Amino acid sequence: MSDTHPTVRLRCVEAQCSTTYTASERLYTCRRCGGLLDVAYDFRLPAGADEMKARFRERRMADGGLERSGVWRFRELLPFVTDPAHVVTLNEGNTPLYDAPRSAQYAGLQRVRFKHQGMNPTGSFKDNGMTTGVTQAVSLGATAVACASTGNTSASMAAYAARAGLRALVFIPADQVAYGKLSQALEYGATVVEIEGNFDDAMRIVREIAEETDIYLLNSINPFRLEGQKAIAIELLEQCAWQPPDWVVLPGGNLGNSSAFGKALDELAELGFIPRLPRLAIIQAEGASPFYELFASLDQSAFQAQARPATLATAIRIGNPVSWKKALRALRRTRGVVERVSEQEIADAKAMIGRDGIGCEPASAATLAGIKKLVAAGVIQATDDVAAVLTGNLLKDPTYTVAYHTGKLAIDREGGPQAITGSFPNRPLRVAADKQRIKQLLGA
């Protein structure tokens, strides 16, 4: 599909192994050691970095075809597809980078920008990965795809599978997925299986089923998923005129996005697109923070899964993230950090992002909450250039938003519900259908 045909292979990320496989093999982990896999390229770009930048920008002006995708217009940087007929796209990507002055002031920064992936076709960053993951499924001749999900992955996979004419199987934790997300999986025709357990139970089961059947697994353990998510970082750098910000901040759940960012930044630097690497910061919720615990430990090889993760930010309610080794690699290469934030901090940060006219789901707001905490600790300086990724749309979980503003938001804890008192509530005003009474109430 690209102007050149680089060597493409799957490579184990474990340094002591580094076993390689052909890209056409249906693999998710290394057969030799069980390690995660990267899609590795012997890049052969048809032109230098400056000319490629110009091509990428020109493509955005096209009226149709693959050029309308914010993933496939960067196809030379993810050149694993040779037949354009296999590409499954909903014109994903091309998402905005917003200035957010009120959020910056709240966090103690002079400036912060939000890369809003909630503006994708199904409302989350997962679309960037699903266009490549489902495309690879089609290339391999798969007829059915599957995923475990806290909501966004299932919505995106269901949409792209429907587009491709594939059967979609979604495994979700029962009664733990917001209706804004569950409704999408149902609407797009996926078979939804509700597991009586948490996300990690669903992930374990779907991996076992994928190993025993011909179903193609599309969680972030699939390395082709992360190739599409690389495009978020590529597009962000393009929007920054290829001058990296000091910090890029992401919420951390299954850690696929963090891993994809790390890979993208490495490749962009190696190919001469950017002069340096920005630092990465990954933010987790306090009740679902196994990666934070790992990063803070003296032995960063001894990962401990969290048996019962708990947070209202359901998109990051994950206790055993499969991509933790790739994410740790990204942090080491970028001198990155990990922080964790409370439910109160997430809720208030989300409301503050809303004051900038930007709507996001709770997990996205962990970024601003984490930035505020890192600024207070002196890790991020007030003058630093900071870009944060908002991973999902406000309408993914509207119940959370209404509960916050009406004083009904609470999280279940041992001993009963714990209320989260909003610092920035915007309660609706209830009044009789009386014009004079309404004018009096409004001070009009």
Tab-separated table of C-alpha atoms in Angstrom:
chain	number	residue	atom	x	y	z
A	1	MET	CA	0.000	0.000	0.000
A	2	SER	CA	2.912	2.361	0.651
A	3	ASP	CA	5.410	3.492	-1.962
A	4	THR	CA	7.990	1.096	-0.501
A	5	HIS	CA	7.837	-2.368	0.983
A	6	PRO	CA	9.853	-2.602	4.185
A	7	THR	CA	10.536	-5.823	5.984
A	8	VAL	CA	7.778	-6.372	8.548
A	9	ARG	CA	8.041	-8.875	11.378
A	10	LEU	CA	6.834	-9.551	14.884
A	11	ARG	CA	9.541	-9.310	17.529
A	12	CYS	CA	9.514	-10.307	21.187
A	13	VAL	CA	10.084	-7.318	23.474
A	14	GLU	CA	12.018	-9.368	26.039
A	15	ALA	CA	15.684	-8.359	25.680
A	16	GLN	CA	16.971	-11.831	26.531
A	17	CYS	CA	14.739	-13.348	23.840
A	18	SER	CA	14.054	-11.004	20.885
A	19	THR	CA	12.679	-13.903	18.833
A	20	THR	CA	11.140	-12.781	15.552
A	21	TYR	CA	8.182	-14.127	13.589
A	22	THR	CA	6.597	-13.338	10.250
A	23	ALA	CA	3.876	-10.686	10.347
A	24	SER	CA	1.397	-13.123	8.824
A	25	GLU	CA	1.418	-15.386	11.885
A	26	ARG	CA	-1.598	-15.077	14.166
A	27	LEU	CA	0.355	-14.398	17.347
A	28	TYR	CA	-0.178	-12.210	20.401
A	29	THR	CA	2.758	-13.335	22.549
A	30	CYS	CA	6.111	-14.984	21.947
A	31	ARG	CA	5.950	-18.765	21.535
A	32	ARG	CA	9.387	-19.107	23.094
A	33	CYS	CA	9.113	-17.049	26.293
A	34	GLY	CA	5.546	-15.699	26.442
A	35	GLY	CA	6.676	-12.086	26.071
A	36	LEU	CA	4.734	-9.337	24.324
A	37	LEU	CA	5.343	-8.644	20.651
A	38	ASP	CA	6.147	-5.518	18.661
A	39	VAL	CA	5.490	-4.949	14.982
A	40	ALA	CA	9.034	-4.204	13.811
A	41	TYR	CA	9.985	-2.537	10.539
A	42	ASP	CA	13.043	-2.038	8.426
A	43	PHE	CA	11.753	1.389	7.414
A	44	ARG	CA	12.329	2.460	3.835
A	45	LEU	CA	10.632	5.834	3.561
A	46	PRO	CA	10.215	7.115	0.000
A	47	ALA	CA	11.487	10.555	1.040
A	48	GLY	CA	13.172	12.406	3.877
A	49	ALA	CA	11.352	13.495	7.023
A	50	ASP	CA	10.596	17.030	5.827
A	51	GLU	CA	9.053	15.841	2.554
A	52	MET	CA	7.056	13.175	4.382
A	53	LYS	CA	5.679	15.824	6.748
A	54	ALA	CA	4.494	17.810	3.731
A	55	ARG	CA	2.842	14.707	2.249
A	56	PHE	CA	1.017	13.941	5.475
A	57	ARG	CA	-0.361	17.468	5.607
A	58	GLU	CA	-1.384	17.523	1.946
A	59	ARG	CA	-3.292	14.285	2.343
A	60	ARG	CA	-5.498	15.860	4.959
A	61	MET	CA	-6.905	18.140	2.260
A	62	ALA	CA	-8.079	15.203	0.127
A	63	ASP	CA	-11.791	14.571	-0.346
A	64	GLY	CA	-11.885	10.801	0.013
A	65	GLY	CA	-10.128	7.485	0.292
A	66	LEU	CA	-7.535	6.587	2.886
A	67	GLU	CA	-6.318	10.177	3.003
A	68	ARG	CA	-9.348	11.088	5.127
A	69	SER	CA	-8.177	8.823	7.908
A	70	GLY	CA	-5.982	10.319	10.616
A	71	VAL	CA	-4.314	6.922	10.844
A	72	TRP	CA	-3.811	5.838	7.240
A	73	ARG	CA	-2.582	9.190	5.977
A	74	PHE	CA	0.541	8.338	8.016
A	75	ARG	CA	0.706	4.889	6.417
A	76	GLU	CA	4.445	4.987	5.674
A	77	LEU	CA	4.987	4.936	9.446
A	78	LEU	CA	2.834	1.813	9.883
A	79	PRO	CA	3.514	-0.001	6.628
A	80	PHE	CA	2.333	-3.511	7.455
A	81	VAL	CA	-0.542	-3.450	4.910
A	82	THR	CA	0.284	-3.925	1.243
A	83	ASP	CA	-3.260	-4.258	-0.133
A	84	PRO	CA	-5.430	-1.146	0.354
A	85	ALA	CA	-8.558	-3.266	-0.221
A	86	HIS	CA	-8.014	-4.790	3.211
A	87	VAL	CA	-8.187	-1.461	5.050
A	88	VAL	CA	-11.236	-0.994	7.268
A	89	THR	CA	-11.744	2.660	8.139
A	90	LEU	CA	-14.393	5.017	9.503
A	91	ASN	CA	-12.259	8.121	8.866
A	92	GLU	CA	-10.886	7.941	12.379
A	93	GLY	CA	-8.326	10.320	13.815
A	94	ASN	CA	-7.856	13.939	12.771
A	95	THR	CA	-8.918	14.860	16.290
A	96	PRO	CA	-8.523	18.398	17.683
A	97	LEU	CA	-5.848	19.754	19.995
A	98	TYR	CA	-7.567	22.247	22.279
A	99	ASP	CA	-6.106	25.028	24.385
A	100	ALA	CA	-7.654	24.921	27.862
A	101	PRO	CA	-6.852	28.094	29.834
A	102	ARG	CA	-9.127	27.385	32.832
A	103	SER	CA	-7.734	23.897	33.181
A	104	ALA	CA	-4.200	25.290	32.967
A	105	GLN	CA	-4.888	27.764	35.760
A	106	TYR	CA	-6.473	25.005	37.832
A	107	ALA	CA	-3.372	22.831	37.453
A	108	GLY	CA	-0.914	25.663	38.065
A	109	LEU	CA	0.349	25.838	34.483
A	110	GLN	CA	0.722	28.713	32.081
A	111	ARG	CA	-0.689	26.539	29.317
A	112	VAL	CA	-2.117	23.059	28.756
A	113	ARG	CA	-3.484	21.496	25.590
A	114	PHE	CA	-5.835	18.538	25.287
A	115	LYS	CA	-5.666	16.058	22.405
A	116	HIS	CA	-9.318	15.003	22.377
A	117	GLN	CA	-9.638	11.430	21.142
A	118	GLY	CA	-13.275	11.466	22.188
A	119	MET	CA	-13.966	13.147	18.854
A	120	ASN	CA	-13.377	9.851	17.020
A	121	PRO	CA	-16.228	8.002	15.219
A	122	THR	CA	-17.201	5.870	18.228
A	123	GLY	CA	-16.096	8.456	20.765
A	124	SER	CA	-12.740	7.144	21.993
A	125	PHE	CA	-9.097	6.614	21.099
A	126	LYS	CA	-9.805	2.917	20.515
A	127	ASP	CA	-10.821	3.734	16.931
A	128	ASN	CA	-7.215	4.526	16.059
A	129	GLY	CA	-6.237	1.021	17.082
A	130	MET	CA	-9.276	-0.784	15.733
A	131	THR	CA	-8.793	0.422	12.178
A	132	THR	CA	-5.396	-1.301	12.120
A	133	GLY	CA	-6.421	-4.291	14.236
A	134	VAL	CA	-9.476	-5.114	12.144
A	135	THR	CA	-7.526	-4.452	8.963
A	136	GLN	CA	-5.000	-7.079	10.049
A	137	ALA	CA	-7.852	-9.442	10.881
A	138	VAL	CA	-9.167	-9.042	7.316
A	139	SER	CA	-5.656	-9.524	5.903
A	140	LEU	CA	-5.332	-12.787	7.832
A	141	GLY	CA	-8.714	-14.033	6.620
A	142	ALA	CA	-10.385	-13.946	10.042
A	143	THR	CA	-14.170	-14.264	10.169
A	144	ALA	CA	-14.677	-13.391	13.850
A	145	VAL	CA	-12.991	-11.005	16.279
A	146	ALA	CA	-13.222	-10.739	20.049
A	147	CYS	CA	-12.198	-8.554	22.955
A	148	ALA	CA	-12.569	-8.102	26.676
A	149	SER	CA	-13.602	-4.588	27.532
A	150	THR	CA	-14.561	-2.018	30.129
A	151	GLY	CA	-16.616	-0.403	27.359
A	152	ASN	CA	-14.692	1.645	24.810
A	153	THR	CA	-12.854	-1.275	23.218
A	154	SER	CA	-16.110	-3.176	22.759
A	155	ALA	CA	-17.840	-0.189	21.169
A	156	SER	CA	-15.011	0.414	18.739
A	157	MET	CA	-14.412	-3.211	17.820
A	158	ALA	CA	-18.118	-3.764	17.230
A	159	ALA	CA	-18.276	-0.803	14.839
A	160	TYR	CA	-15.213	-1.783	12.827
A	161	ALA	CA	-16.209	-5.441	12.727
A	162	ALA	CA	-19.627	-4.414	11.409
A	163	ARG	CA	-17.920	-2.305	8.768
A	164	ALA	CA	-15.790	-5.274	7.739
A	165	GLY	CA	-18.607	-7.826	7.851
A	166	LEU	CA	-16.968	-9.809	10.664
A	167	ARG	CA	-18.654	-11.439	13.628
A	168	ALA	CA	-17.858	-9.557	16.857
A	169	LEU	CA	-17.731	-11.162	20.313
A	170	VAL	CA	-17.513	-8.839	23.309
A	171	PHE	CA	-16.735	-9.994	26.849
A	172	ILE	CA	-17.534	-7.402	29.520
A	173	PRO	CA	-17.767	-7.408	33.331
A	174	ALA	CA	-21.466	-7.628	34.184
A	175	ASP	CA	-23.080	-4.413	35.457
A	176	GLN	CA	-19.786	-2.508	35.252
A	177	VAL	CA	-19.993	-0.933	31.794
A	178	ALA	CA	-21.547	2.494	31.296
A	179	TYR	CA	-24.651	2.463	29.097
A	180	GLY	CA	-23.111	4.990	26.720
A	181	LYS	CA	-20.588	2.295	25.799
A	182	LEU	CA	-22.722	-0.838	26.121
A	183	SER	CA	-25.363	0.671	23.848
A	184	GLN	CA	-22.801	1.008	21.062
A	185	ALA	CA	-21.698	-2.630	21.181
A	186	LEU	CA	-25.331	-3.712	21.063
A	187	GLU	CA	-26.258	-1.298	18.291
A	188	TYR	CA	-23.382	-2.389	16.052
A	189	GLY	CA	-24.484	-6.020	16.256
A	190	ALA	CA	-21.844	-7.564	18.519
A	191	THR	CA	-22.584	-10.641	20.601
A	192	VAL	CA	-22.185	-9.323	24.155
A	193	VAL	CA	-21.197	-11.782	26.881
A	194	GLU	CA	-21.499	-10.417	30.423
A	195	ILE	CA	-18.991	-12.084	32.748
A	196	GLU	CA	-19.775	-12.321	36.449
A	197	GLY	CA	-16.405	-10.918	37.444
A	198	ASN	CA	-14.180	-7.959	36.592
A	199	PHE	CA	-12.309	-6.925	33.458
A	200	ASP	CA	-9.318	-9.074	34.296
A	201	ASP	CA	-11.557	-12.154	34.482
A	202	ALA	CA	-13.000	-11.276	31.073
A	203	MET	CA	-9.499	-10.750	29.673
A	204	ARG	CA	-8.281	-14.108	30.946
A	205	ILE	CA	-11.239	-15.931	29.412
A	206	VAL	CA	-11.112	-14.227	26.021
A	207	ARG	CA	-7.376	-14.917	25.720
A	208	GLU	CA	-7.960	-18.595	26.415
A	209	ILE	CA	-10.786	-18.760	23.876
A	210	ALA	CA	-8.651	-17.029	21.229
A	211	GLU	CA	-5.861	-19.554	21.784
A	212	GLU	CA	-8.254	-22.484	21.374
A	213	THR	CA	-10.292	-21.222	18.387
A	214	ASP	CA	-9.902	-19.245	15.155
A	215	ILE	CA	-11.290	-16.083	16.756
A	216	TYR	CA	-8.912	-13.132	16.298
A	217	LEU	CA	-8.182	-11.272	19.541
A	218	LEU	CA	-8.287	-7.478	19.395
A	219	ASN	CA	-7.286	-6.318	22.854
A	220	SER	CA	-4.133	-4.231	23.188
A	221	ILE	CA	-2.067	-7.403	23.596
A	222	ASN	CA	-2.474	-7.547	19.816
A	223	PRO	CA	0.528	-5.600	18.488
A	224	PHE	CA	-1.326	-4.433	15.379
A	225	ARG	CA	-3.817	-2.562	17.590
A	226	LEU	CA	-0.983	-0.440	18.923
A	227	GLU	CA	0.226	0.428	15.428
A	228	GLY	CA	-2.932	2.456	14.883
A	229	GLN	CA	-2.682	4.067	18.290
A	230	LYS	CA	0.798	5.262	17.321
A	231	ALA	CA	-0.966	7.657	14.961
A	232	ILE	CA	-2.350	9.618	17.939
A	233	ALA	CA	1.198	10.554	18.896
A	234	ILE	CA	2.195	11.211	15.286
A	235	GLU	CA	-0.766	13.529	14.743
A	236	LEU	CA	-0.150	15.285	18.059
A	237	LEU	CA	3.432	16.036	17.019
A	238	GLU	CA	2.209	17.266	13.637
A	239	GLN	CA	-0.197	19.639	15.426
A	240	CYS	CA	2.748	20.879	17.489
A	241	ALA	CA	4.653	21.674	14.263
A	242	TRP	CA	6.875	18.659	15.063
A	243	GLN	CA	8.277	20.401	18.138
A	244	PRO	CA	7.673	18.007	21.034
A	245	PRO	CA	6.024	19.389	24.167
A	246	ASP	CA	7.922	18.949	27.410
A	247	TRP	CA	5.325	16.489	28.680
A	248	VAL	CA	2.679	14.201	27.211
A	249	VAL	CA	0.206	12.980	29.848
A	250	LEU	CA	-2.038	9.928	29.461
A	251	PRO	CA	-4.480	8.018	31.656
A	252	GLY	CA	-3.302	4.502	32.451
A	253	GLY	CA	-5.582	1.469	32.350
A	254	ASN	CA	-4.490	-1.493	30.236
A	255	LEU	CA	-1.488	0.655	29.190
A	256	GLY	CA	-1.787	-0.017	25.468
A	257	ASN	CA	-1.984	3.678	24.619
A	258	SER	CA	1.058	4.501	26.741
A	259	SER	CA	2.941	1.692	25.009
A	260	ALA	CA	1.891	2.915	21.568
A	261	PHE	CA	3.032	6.450	22.367
A	262	GLY	CA	6.422	5.169	23.464
A	263	LYS	CA	6.884	3.193	20.244
A	264	ALA	CA	5.755	6.097	18.074
A	265	LEU	CA	8.105	8.551	19.750
A	266	ASP	CA	11.052	6.186	19.392
A	267	GLU	CA	10.377	5.707	15.692
A	268	LEU	CA	9.798	9.409	15.016
A	269	ALA	CA	13.092	10.297	16.676
A	270	GLU	CA	14.956	7.524	14.862
A	271	LEU	CA	13.575	8.640	11.488
A	272	GLY	CA	14.390	12.308	12.076
A	273	PHE	CA	10.858	13.664	12.454
A	274	ILE	CA	11.431	15.110	15.935
A	275	PRO	CA	14.595	16.452	17.592
A	276	ARG	CA	13.956	14.950	21.041
A	277	LEU	CA	11.554	12.848	23.071
A	278	PRO	CA	8.933	14.460	25.306
A	279	ARG	CA	8.582	13.022	28.786
A	280	LEU	CA	5.591	10.754	29.366
A	281	ALA	CA	3.413	10.852	32.475
A	282	ILE	CA	0.911	8.060	33.085
A	283	ILE	CA	-1.913	8.708	35.547
A	284	GLN	CA	-3.880	5.985	37.310
A	285	ALA	CA	-6.820	6.056	39.713
A	286	GLU	CA	-5.904	5.291	43.320
A	287	GLY	CA	-8.237	2.304	43.394
A	288	ALA	CA	-6.740	0.794	40.237
A	289	SER	CA	-3.046	1.610	40.351
A	290	PRO	CA	-0.908	-1.528	39.991
A	291	PHE	CA	1.414	0.201	37.514
A	292	TYR	CA	1.967	3.083	39.934
A	293	GLU	CA	2.937	0.552	42.609
A	294	LEU	CA	5.341	-1.152	40.209
A	295	PHE	CA	6.982	2.114	39.168
A	296	ALA	CA	7.432	3.145	42.807
A	297	SER	CA	8.974	-0.195	43.774
A	298	LEU	CA	12.683	-0.966	43.923
A	299	ASP	CA	12.192	-4.104	41.819
A	300	GLN	CA	10.417	-3.008	38.645
A	301	SER	CA	10.384	-6.562	37.315
A	302	ALA	CA	8.099	-7.829	40.105
A	303	PHE	CA	4.685	-6.733	38.866
A	304	GLN	CA	1.789	-7.440	41.221
A	305	ALA	CA	-1.713	-7.482	39.788
A	306	GLN	CA	-4.497	-5.841	41.775
A	307	ALA	CA	-7.244	-8.360	42.500
A	308	ARG	CA	-10.166	-5.976	42.985
A	309	PRO	CA	-9.601	-2.679	41.171
A	310	ALA	CA	-12.126	-0.015	42.126
A	311	THR	CA	-12.752	3.344	40.471
A	312	LEU	CA	-15.689	5.179	38.908
A	313	ALA	CA	-13.397	5.938	35.982
A	314	THR	CA	-14.436	2.626	34.442
A	315	ALA	CA	-12.190	2.880	31.388
A	316	ILE	CA	-9.131	2.507	33.645
A	317	ARG	CA	-10.628	0.065	36.170
A	318	ILE	CA	-8.025	-2.585	35.387
A	319	GLY	CA	-5.940	-4.472	37.913
A	320	ASN	CA	-3.769	-6.552	35.591
A	321	PRO	CA	-2.747	-4.458	32.558
A	322	VAL	CA	-1.322	-6.692	29.849
A	323	SER	CA	0.909	-4.000	28.324
A	324	TRP	CA	2.777	-3.034	31.488
A	325	LYS	CA	6.197	-4.097	30.181
A	326	LYS	CA	5.839	-2.003	27.033
A	327	ALA	CA	4.624	0.958	29.079
A	328	LEU	CA	7.558	0.614	31.462
A	329	ARG	CA	9.902	0.566	28.479
A	330	ALA	CA	8.301	3.795	27.220
A	331	LEU	CA	8.760	5.494	30.593
A	332	ARG	CA	12.399	4.501	30.839
A	333	ARG	CA	13.171	5.819	27.362
A	334	THR	CA	11.383	9.125	27.954
A	335	ARG	CA	12.379	9.661	31.610
A	336	GLY	CA	8.702	9.389	32.387
A	337	VAL	CA	6.741	9.201	35.627
A	338	VAL	CA	3.603	7.590	37.031
A	339	GLU	CA	1.142	9.270	39.399
A	340	ARG	CA	-2.157	8.229	40.927
A	341	VAL	CA	-5.136	10.378	41.837
A	342	SER	CA	-8.228	10.053	44.011
A	343	GLU	CA	-11.837	9.792	42.905
A	344	GLN	CA	-12.390	13.325	44.199
A	345	GLU	CA	-9.458	14.659	42.182
A	346	ILE	CA	-10.694	12.966	39.007
A	347	ALA	CA	-14.250	14.245	39.459
A	348	ASP	CA	-13.206	17.849	40.084
A	349	ALA	CA	-10.713	17.810	37.210
A	350	LYS	CA	-13.434	16.553	34.886
A	351	ALA	CA	-15.707	19.422	35.913
A	352	MET	CA	-12.888	21.900	35.331
A	353	ILE	CA	-12.219	20.534	31.832
A	354	GLY	CA	-15.921	21.092	31.228
A	355	ARG	CA	-15.486	24.766	32.180
A	356	ASP	CA	-13.233	25.023	29.143
A	357	GLY	CA	-16.133	23.815	27.002
A	358	ILE	CA	-14.530	20.408	26.557
A	359	GLY	CA	-16.430	17.262	27.553
A	360	CYS	CA	-14.657	14.024	28.473
A	361	GLU	CA	-15.314	10.755	30.250
A	362	PRO	CA	-13.980	10.310	33.824
A	363	ALA	CA	-10.841	8.349	32.906
A	364	SER	CA	-9.726	11.177	30.603
A	365	ALA	CA	-9.883	13.661	33.469
A	366	ALA	CA	-7.295	11.662	35.387
A	367	THR	CA	-4.779	13.467	33.179
A	368	LEU	CA	-5.584	16.949	34.501
A	369	ALA	CA	-5.838	15.639	38.058
A	370	GLY	CA	-2.403	14.076	37.670
A	371	ILE	CA	-0.918	17.203	36.106
A	372	LYS	CA	-2.143	19.286	39.040
A	373	LYS	CA	-0.550	16.851	41.467
A	374	LEU	CA	2.743	16.714	39.561
A	375	VAL	CA	2.916	20.518	39.360
A	376	ALA	CA	2.334	20.755	43.117
A	377	ALA	CA	5.159	18.249	43.659
A	378	GLY	CA	7.538	20.242	41.446
A	379	VAL	CA	7.877	17.451	38.873
A	380	ILE	CA	6.176	19.500	36.155
A	381	GLN	CA	7.094	23.185	36.117
A	382	ALA	CA	4.536	25.943	35.642
A	383	THR	CA	6.258	27.049	32.429
A	384	ASP	CA	6.470	23.565	30.900
A	385	ASP	CA	4.690	22.846	27.634
A	386	VAL	CA	2.173	20.122	28.496
A	387	ALA	CA	-0.151	18.142	26.222
A	388	ALA	CA	-2.637	15.670	27.677
A	389	VAL	CA	-4.710	13.014	25.938
A	390	LEU	CA	-8.445	12.882	26.595
A	391	THR	CA	-9.298	9.324	25.675
A	392	GLY	CA	-13.108	9.351	25.609
A	393	ASN	CA	-16.155	11.519	25.008
A	394	LEU	CA	-18.360	13.002	27.733
A	395	LEU	CA	-21.360	11.048	26.417
A	396	LYS	CA	-19.649	7.731	27.119
A	397	ASP	CA	-20.738	8.015	30.758
A	398	PRO	CA	-23.313	10.817	31.189
A	399	THR	CA	-24.676	9.253	34.397
A	400	TYR	CA	-21.396	10.091	36.151
A	401	THR	CA	-21.577	13.720	35.050
A	402	VAL	CA	-25.175	14.232	36.156
A	403	ALA	CA	-24.493	12.527	39.491
A	404	TYR	CA	-21.517	14.833	40.130
A	405	HIS	CA	-23.447	18.017	39.442
A	406	THR	CA	-26.512	16.915	41.426
A	407	GLY	CA	-24.600	15.752	44.491
A	408	LYS	CA	-25.310	12.040	43.980
A	409	LEU	CA	-21.882	10.759	42.956
A	410	ALA	CA	-20.533	8.003	45.196
A	411	ILE	CA	-18.237	4.993	45.025
A	412	ASP	CA	-18.862	1.714	46.782
A	413	ARG	CA	-16.354	1.025	49.522
A	414	GLU	CA	-16.154	-1.550	52.255
A	415	GLY	CA	-18.725	-0.428	54.774
A	416	GLY	CA	-20.947	1.287	52.199
A	417	PRO	CA	-21.016	4.051	49.575
A	418	GLN	CA	-18.555	6.926	49.913
A	419	ALA	CA	-19.888	10.230	48.623
A	420	ILE	CA	-17.820	12.417	46.307
A	421	THR	CA	-18.703	16.027	47.000
A	422	GLY	CA	-18.183	18.093	43.875
A	423	SER	CA	-16.121	21.258	44.260
A	424	PHE	CA	-17.634	22.720	41.074
A	425	PRO	CA	-21.259	21.560	41.002
A	426	ASN	CA	-23.753	23.029	38.535
A	427	ARG	CA	-27.130	21.983	39.903
A	428	PRO	CA	-30.213	22.355	37.726
A	429	LEU	CA	-32.850	24.743	39.024
A	430	ARG	CA	-36.338	23.310	39.527
A	431	VAL	CA	-39.242	25.741	39.535
A	432	ALA	CA	-42.941	25.870	38.749
A	433	ALA	CA	-43.999	26.769	35.213
A	434	ASP	CA	-44.470	30.395	36.224
A	435	LYS	CA	-42.789	33.108	34.168
A	436	GLN	CA	-42.570	35.661	36.971
A	437	ARG	CA	-41.174	33.096	39.397
A	438	ILE	CA	-38.580	32.056	36.798
A	439	LYS	CA	-37.538	35.663	36.135
A	440	GLN	CA	-37.215	36.246	39.860
A	441	LEU	CA	-35.101	33.109	40.212
A	442	LEU	CA	-32.834	34.174	37.347
A	443	GLY	CA	-32.576	37.761	38.550
A	444	ALA	CA	-33.922	38.925	35.214
